[in-house]
């Protein structure tokens, strides 16, 4: 039998207001794949995301979609980790239903957070809402444990798996810098050069936009 560890966050709650560039607060908790610690994911990318509740329609479609794309995240060396206030046994029952109904096994961990200690630390709980359910927050965490992007969707709109993959591709493509991923960038398309902002560059540039808008190498998928 595995040892049970209490959900435990190394940061005072509530501390919503995490920003891009912050180190993701470490925690240990029970999950559908056993006891896990966020810091164990150092060395690879991680998408940590919350969902409002098990056994709800939009969440179910998200989990089916993510499980169907699990190998795509794996190819990018990115782990997935879900979290909600529901109990571990609720998560198990829901995953069984998803397997039986949609013929797909959700193998990435779903963390239980019944005390909301993790959800509050990550600002996943709407502060002025009486509902204890988490909103649909998504944190893209790099191999150093740093938050590199985050999104927040309401309970009634599901996330886009292709957009999650595209965001991950873009983050990985700009990682070696100094390049930028433009709007709608996808692997194989040109990245933009980081502008060299000096007045000499501005005045010596041939075209009006050349000093700040320059395509550079094509970014590939990592
Ligand atoms: C849903 O996933 O469908 C959902 C969850 C919470 C509130 C409303 C909808």
mmCIF file of N, CA and C in Angstrom, residues 5-75:
data_model
loop_
_atom_site.group_PDB
_atom_site.id
_atom_site.type_symbol
_atom_site.label_atom_id
_atom_site.label_comp_id
_atom_site.label_asym_id
_atom_site.label_seq_id
_atom_site.Cartn_x
_atom_site.Cartn_y
_atom_site.Cartn_z
ATOM 1 N N UNK A 5 0.241 10.927 1.600
ATOM 2 C CA UNK A 5 0.801 12.202 2.046
ATOM 3 C C UNK A 5 -0.260 13.285 1.932
ATOM 4 N N UNK A 6 -0.284 14.144 2.919
ATOM 5 C CA UNK A 6 -1.264 15.235 2.950
ATOM 6 C C UNK A 6 -0.934 16.222 1.843
ATOM 7 N N UNK A 7 -1.984 16.781 1.224
ATOM 8 C CA UNK A 7 -1.751 17.876 0.288
ATOM 9 C C UNK A 7 -1.053 18.987 1.052
ATOM 10 N N UNK A 8 -0.017 19.482 0.501
ATOM 11 C CA UNK A 8 0.846 20.396 1.242
ATOM 12 C C UNK A 8 1.506 21.350 0.254
ATOM 13 N N UNK A 9 1.303 22.636 0.438
ATOM 14 C CA UNK A 9 1.860 23.614 -0.484
ATOM 15 C C UNK A 9 2.915 24.435 0.220
ATOM 16 N N UNK A 10 4.058 24.634 -0.458
ATOM 17 C CA UNK A 10 5.136 25.408 0.143
ATOM 18 C C UNK A 10 4.930 26.894 -0.114
ATOM 19 N N UNK A 11 3.771 27.410 0.187
ATOM 20 C CA UNK A 11 3.499 28.829 0.027
ATOM 21 C C UNK A 11 2.214 29.110 0.775
ATOM 22 N N UNK A 12 2.151 30.266 1.403
ATOM 23 C CA UNK A 12 0.948 30.627 2.145
ATOM 24 C C UNK A 12 -0.221 30.794 1.196
ATOM 25 N N UNK A 13 -1.369 30.314 1.573
ATOM 26 C CA UNK A 13 -2.562 30.527 0.763
ATOM 27 C C UNK A 13 -3.441 31.555 1.483
ATOM 28 N N UNK A 14 -4.260 32.343 0.835
ATOM 29 C CA UNK A 14 -4.326 32.411 -0.621
ATOM 30 C C UNK A 14 -3.266 33.367 -1.157
ATOM 31 N N UNK A 15 -2.713 33.037 -2.274
ATOM 32 C CA UNK A 15 -1.715 33.909 -2.894
ATOM 33 C C UNK A 15 -1.912 33.940 -4.387
ATOM 34 N N UNK A 16 -3.151 34.181 -4.770
ATOM 35 C CA UNK A 16 -3.415 34.388 -6.191
ATOM 36 C C UNK A 16 -2.523 35.527 -6.635
ATOM 37 N N UNK A 17 -2.328 35.627 -7.902
ATOM 38 C CA UNK A 17 -1.450 36.696 -8.361
ATOM 39 C C UNK A 17 -0.127 36.130 -8.820
ATOM 40 N N UNK A 18 -0.099 34.835 -9.091
ATOM 41 C CA UNK A 18 1.101 34.276 -9.698
ATOM 42 C C UNK A 18 1.266 34.915 -11.065
ATOM 43 N N UNK A 19 2.485 35.152 -11.436
ATOM 44 C CA UNK A 19 2.775 35.822 -12.697
ATOM 45 C C UNK A 19 3.699 34.964 -13.545
ATOM 46 N N UNK A 20 3.690 35.257 -14.828
ATOM 47 C CA UNK A 20 4.681 34.650 -15.722
ATOM 48 C C UNK A 20 6.066 35.001 -15.183
ATOM 49 N N UNK A 21 6.926 34.004 -15.089
ATOM 50 C CA UNK A 21 8.272 34.232 -14.552
ATOM 51 C C UNK A 21 8.409 33.791 -13.101
ATOM 52 N N UNK A 22 7.277 33.604 -12.410
ATOM 53 C CA UNK A 22 7.340 33.102 -11.033
ATOM 54 C C UNK A 22 7.665 31.609 -11.033
ATOM 55 N N UNK A 23 8.316 31.174 -9.978
ATOM 56 C CA UNK A 23 8.504 29.728 -9.801
ATOM 57 C C UNK A 23 7.166 29.150 -9.336
ATOM 58 N N UNK A 24 6.725 28.092 -9.970
ATOM 59 C CA UNK A 24 5.451 27.471 -9.597
ATOM 60 C C UNK A 24 5.551 26.932 -8.170
ATOM 61 N N UNK A 25 4.610 27.301 -7.288
ATOM 62 C CA UNK A 25 4.676 26.807 -5.899
ATOM 63 C C UNK A 25 4.712 25.276 -5.865
ATOM 64 N N UNK A 26 5.614 24.769 -5.078
ATOM 65 C CA UNK A 26 5.725 23.311 -4.986
ATOM 66 C C UNK A 26 4.595 22.755 -4.113
ATOM 67 N N UNK A 27 4.160 21.565 -4.374
ATOM 68 C CA UNK A 27 3.178 20.912 -3.513
ATOM 69 C C UNK A 27 3.325 19.407 -3.646
ATOM 70 N N UNK A 28 2.821 18.729 -2.662
ATOM 71 C CA UNK A 28 2.707 17.281 -2.747
ATOM 72 C C UNK A 28 1.251 16.938 -2.488
ATOM 73 N N UNK A 29 0.761 15.923 -3.162
ATOM 74 C CA UNK A 29 -0.667 15.611 -3.034
ATOM 75 C C UNK A 29 -0.947 14.201 -3.530
ATOM 76 N N UNK A 30 -2.156 13.710 -3.212
ATOM 77 C CA UNK A 30 -2.589 12.425 -3.764
ATOM 78 C C UNK A 30 -3.131 12.652 -5.165
ATOM 79 N N UNK A 31 -2.885 11.692 -6.022
ATOM 80 C CA UNK A 31 -3.414 11.803 -7.381
ATOM 81 C C UNK A 31 -3.808 10.417 -7.871
ATOM 82 N N UNK A 32 -4.432 10.399 -9.026
ATOM 83 C CA UNK A 32 -4.874 9.125 -9.607
ATOM 84 C C UNK A 32 -3.709 8.229 -10.006
ATOM 85 N N UNK A 33 -2.501 8.786 -10.069
ATOM 86 C CA UNK A 33 -1.347 7.931 -10.374
ATOM 87 C C UNK A 33 -0.443 7.755 -9.150
ATOM 88 N N UNK A 34 -0.959 8.089 -7.979
ATOM 89 C CA UNK A 34 -0.182 7.933 -6.743
ATOM 90 C C UNK A 34 0.182 9.295 -6.169
ATOM 91 N N UNK A 35 0.972 9.266 -5.123
ATOM 92 C CA UNK A 35 1.390 10.521 -4.486
ATOM 93 C C UNK A 35 2.393 11.220 -5.395
ATOM 94 N N UNK A 36 2.169 12.499 -5.611
ATOM 95 C CA UNK A 36 3.087 13.216 -6.498
ATOM 96 C C UNK A 36 3.534 14.532 -5.876
ATOM 97 N N UNK A 37 4.633 14.985 -6.384
ATOM 98 C CA UNK A 37 5.232 16.243 -5.935
ATOM 99 C C UNK A 37 5.523 17.050 -7.194
ATOM 100 N N UNK A 38 5.141 18.303 -7.193
ATOM 101 C CA UNK A 38 5.372 19.103 -8.401
ATOM 102 C C UNK A 38 6.849 19.131 -8.770
ATOM 103 N N UNK A 39 7.694 19.238 -7.750
ATOM 104 C CA UNK A 39 9.135 19.368 -8.020
ATOM 105 C C UNK A 39 9.721 18.129 -8.708
ATOM 106 N N UNK A 40 9.012 17.000 -8.642
ATOM 107 C CA UNK A 40 9.498 15.806 -9.342
ATOM 108 C C UNK A 40 9.469 15.995 -10.859
ATOM 109 N N UNK A 41 8.759 17.024 -11.312
ATOM 110 C CA UNK A 41 8.628 17.242 -12.760
ATOM 111 C C UNK A 41 9.720 18.148 -13.313
ATOM 112 N N UNK A 42 10.621 18.620 -12.434
ATOM 113 C CA UNK A 42 11.736 19.441 -12.925
ATOM 114 C C UNK A 42 12.493 18.651 -13.989
ATOM 115 N N UNK A 43 12.915 19.353 -15.023
ATOM 116 C CA UNK A 43 13.662 18.678 -16.087
ATOM 117 C C UNK A 43 12.820 18.427 -17.314
ATOM 118 N N UNK A 44 11.492 18.621 -17.170
ATOM 119 C CA UNK A 44 10.639 18.516 -18.361
ATOM 120 C C UNK A 44 9.523 19.549 -18.258
ATOM 121 N N UNK A 45 8.872 19.786 -19.349
ATOM 122 C CA UNK A 45 7.747 20.723 -19.337
ATOM 123 C C UNK A 45 6.562 20.075 -18.636
ATOM 124 N N UNK A 46 5.739 20.930 -18.065
ATOM 125 C CA UNK A 46 4.552 20.438 -17.369
ATOM 126 C C UNK A 46 3.393 21.401 -17.633
ATOM 127 N N UNK A 47 2.244 20.855 -17.969
ATOM 128 C CA UNK A 47 1.027 21.673 -18.016
ATOM 129 C C UNK A 47 0.174 21.248 -16.832
ATOM 130 N N UNK A 48 0.029 22.180 -15.881
ATOM 131 C CA UNK A 48 -0.804 21.953 -14.692
ATOM 132 C C UNK A 48 -2.112 22.696 -14.928
ATOM 133 N N UNK A 49 -3.216 21.981 -14.866
ATOM 134 C CA UNK A 49 -4.486 22.660 -15.163
ATOM 135 C C UNK A 49 -5.580 22.217 -14.201
ATOM 136 N N UNK A 50 -6.468 23.162 -13.917
ATOM 137 C CA UNK A 50 -7.574 22.855 -13.011
ATOM 138 C C UNK A 50 -8.866 22.749 -13.812
ATOM 139 N N UNK A 51 -9.790 21.976 -13.279
ATOM 140 C CA UNK A 51 -11.125 21.910 -13.886
ATOM 141 C C UNK A 51 -12.149 22.064 -12.769
ATOM 142 N N UNK A 52 -13.324 22.597 -13.075
ATOM 143 C CA UNK A 52 -14.300 22.900 -12.016
ATOM 144 C C UNK A 52 -14.775 21.675 -11.247
ATOM 145 N N UNK A 53 -15.060 20.593 -11.942
ATOM 146 C CA UNK A 53 -15.616 19.435 -11.225
ATOM 147 C C UNK A 53 -15.607 18.199 -12.107
ATOM 148 N N UNK A 54 -15.482 17.054 -11.470
ATOM 149 C CA UNK A 54 -15.640 15.776 -12.179
ATOM 150 C C UNK A 54 -17.113 15.619 -12.589
ATOM 151 N N UNK A 55 -17.364 14.735 -13.492
ATOM 152 C CA UNK A 55 -18.741 14.412 -13.917
ATOM 153 C C UNK A 55 -19.522 15.640 -14.397
ATOM 154 N N UNK A 56 -18.848 16.517 -15.107
ATOM 155 C CA UNK A 56 -19.545 17.655 -15.702
ATOM 156 C C UNK A 56 -19.262 17.619 -17.209
ATOM 157 N N UNK A 57 -20.175 18.167 -18.009
ATOM 158 C CA UNK A 57 -20.072 17.921 -19.455
ATOM 159 C C UNK A 57 -18.828 18.511 -20.126
ATOM 160 N N UNK A 58 -18.558 19.794 -19.896
ATOM 161 C CA UNK A 58 -17.417 20.411 -20.592
ATOM 162 C C UNK A 58 -16.108 19.766 -20.126
ATOM 163 N N UNK A 59 -15.985 19.550 -18.822
ATOM 164 C CA UNK A 59 -14.758 18.922 -18.295
ATOM 165 C C UNK A 59 -14.551 17.548 -18.911
ATOM 166 N N UNK A 60 -15.622 16.824 -19.069
ATOM 167 C CA UNK A 60 -15.495 15.482 -19.652
ATOM 168 C C UNK A 60 -14.944 15.574 -21.077
ATOM 169 N N UNK A 61 -15.452 16.543 -21.852
ATOM 170 C CA UNK A 61 -14.934 16.685 -23.228
ATOM 171 C C UNK A 61 -13.460 17.087 -23.205
ATOM 172 N N UNK A 62 -13.069 17.910 -22.254
ATOM 173 C CA UNK A 62 -11.651 18.309 -22.169
ATOM 174 C C UNK A 62 -10.759 17.105 -21.871
ATOM 175 N N UNK A 63 -11.200 16.263 -20.941
ATOM 176 C CA UNK A 63 -10.361 15.121 -20.560
ATOM 177 C C UNK A 63 -10.280 14.096 -21.684
ATOM 178 N N UNK A 64 -11.375 13.911 -22.388
ATOM 179 C CA UNK A 64 -11.338 13.001 -23.540
ATOM 180 C C UNK A 64 -10.362 13.559 -24.576
ATOM 181 N N UNK A 65 -10.482 14.849 -24.868
ATOM 182 C CA UNK A 65 -9.611 15.467 -25.888
ATOM 183 C C UNK A 65 -8.138 15.400 -25.475
ATOM 184 N N UNK A 66 -7.861 15.675 -24.201
ATOM 185 C CA UNK A 66 -6.461 15.660 -23.753
ATOM 186 C C UNK A 66 -5.906 14.238 -23.754
ATOM 187 N N UNK A 67 -6.723 13.295 -23.327
ATOM 188 C CA UNK A 67 -6.244 11.911 -23.319
ATOM 189 C C UNK A 67 -5.984 11.435 -24.753
ATOM 190 N N UNK A 68 -6.819 11.877 -25.684
ATOM 191 C CA UNK A 68 -6.602 11.486 -27.080
ATOM 192 C C UNK A 68 -5.327 12.113 -27.646
ATOM 193 N N UNK A 69 -4.920 13.244 -27.092
ATOM 194 C CA UNK A 69 -3.709 13.933 -27.579
ATOM 195 C C UNK A 69 -2.502 13.684 -26.681
ATOM 196 N N UNK A 70 -2.612 12.729 -25.770
ATOM 197 C CA UNK A 70 -1.541 12.519 -24.785
ATOM 198 C C UNK A 70 -0.183 12.288 -25.453
ATOM 199 N N UNK A 71 -0.181 11.544 -26.555
ATOM 200 C CA UNK A 71 1.107 11.255 -27.200
ATOM 201 C C UNK A 71 1.713 12.523 -27.807
ATOM 202 N N UNK A 72 0.869 13.470 -28.204
ATOM 203 C CA UNK A 72 1.375 14.742 -28.754
ATOM 204 C C UNK A 72 2.142 15.526 -27.686
ATOM 205 N N UNK A 73 1.610 15.509 -26.459
ATOM 206 C CA UNK A 73 2.302 16.193 -25.366
ATOM 207 C C UNK A 73 3.592 15.443 -25.020
ATOM 208 N N UNK A 74 3.498 14.128 -25.037
ATOM 209 C CA UNK A 74 4.659 13.283 -24.741
ATOM 210 C C UNK A 74 5.788 13.570 -25.725
ATOM 211 N N UNK A 75 5.434 13.691 -27.025
ATOM 212 C CA UNK A 75 6.450 13.978 -28.053
ATOM 213 C C UNK A 75 7.183 15.287 -27.773
#
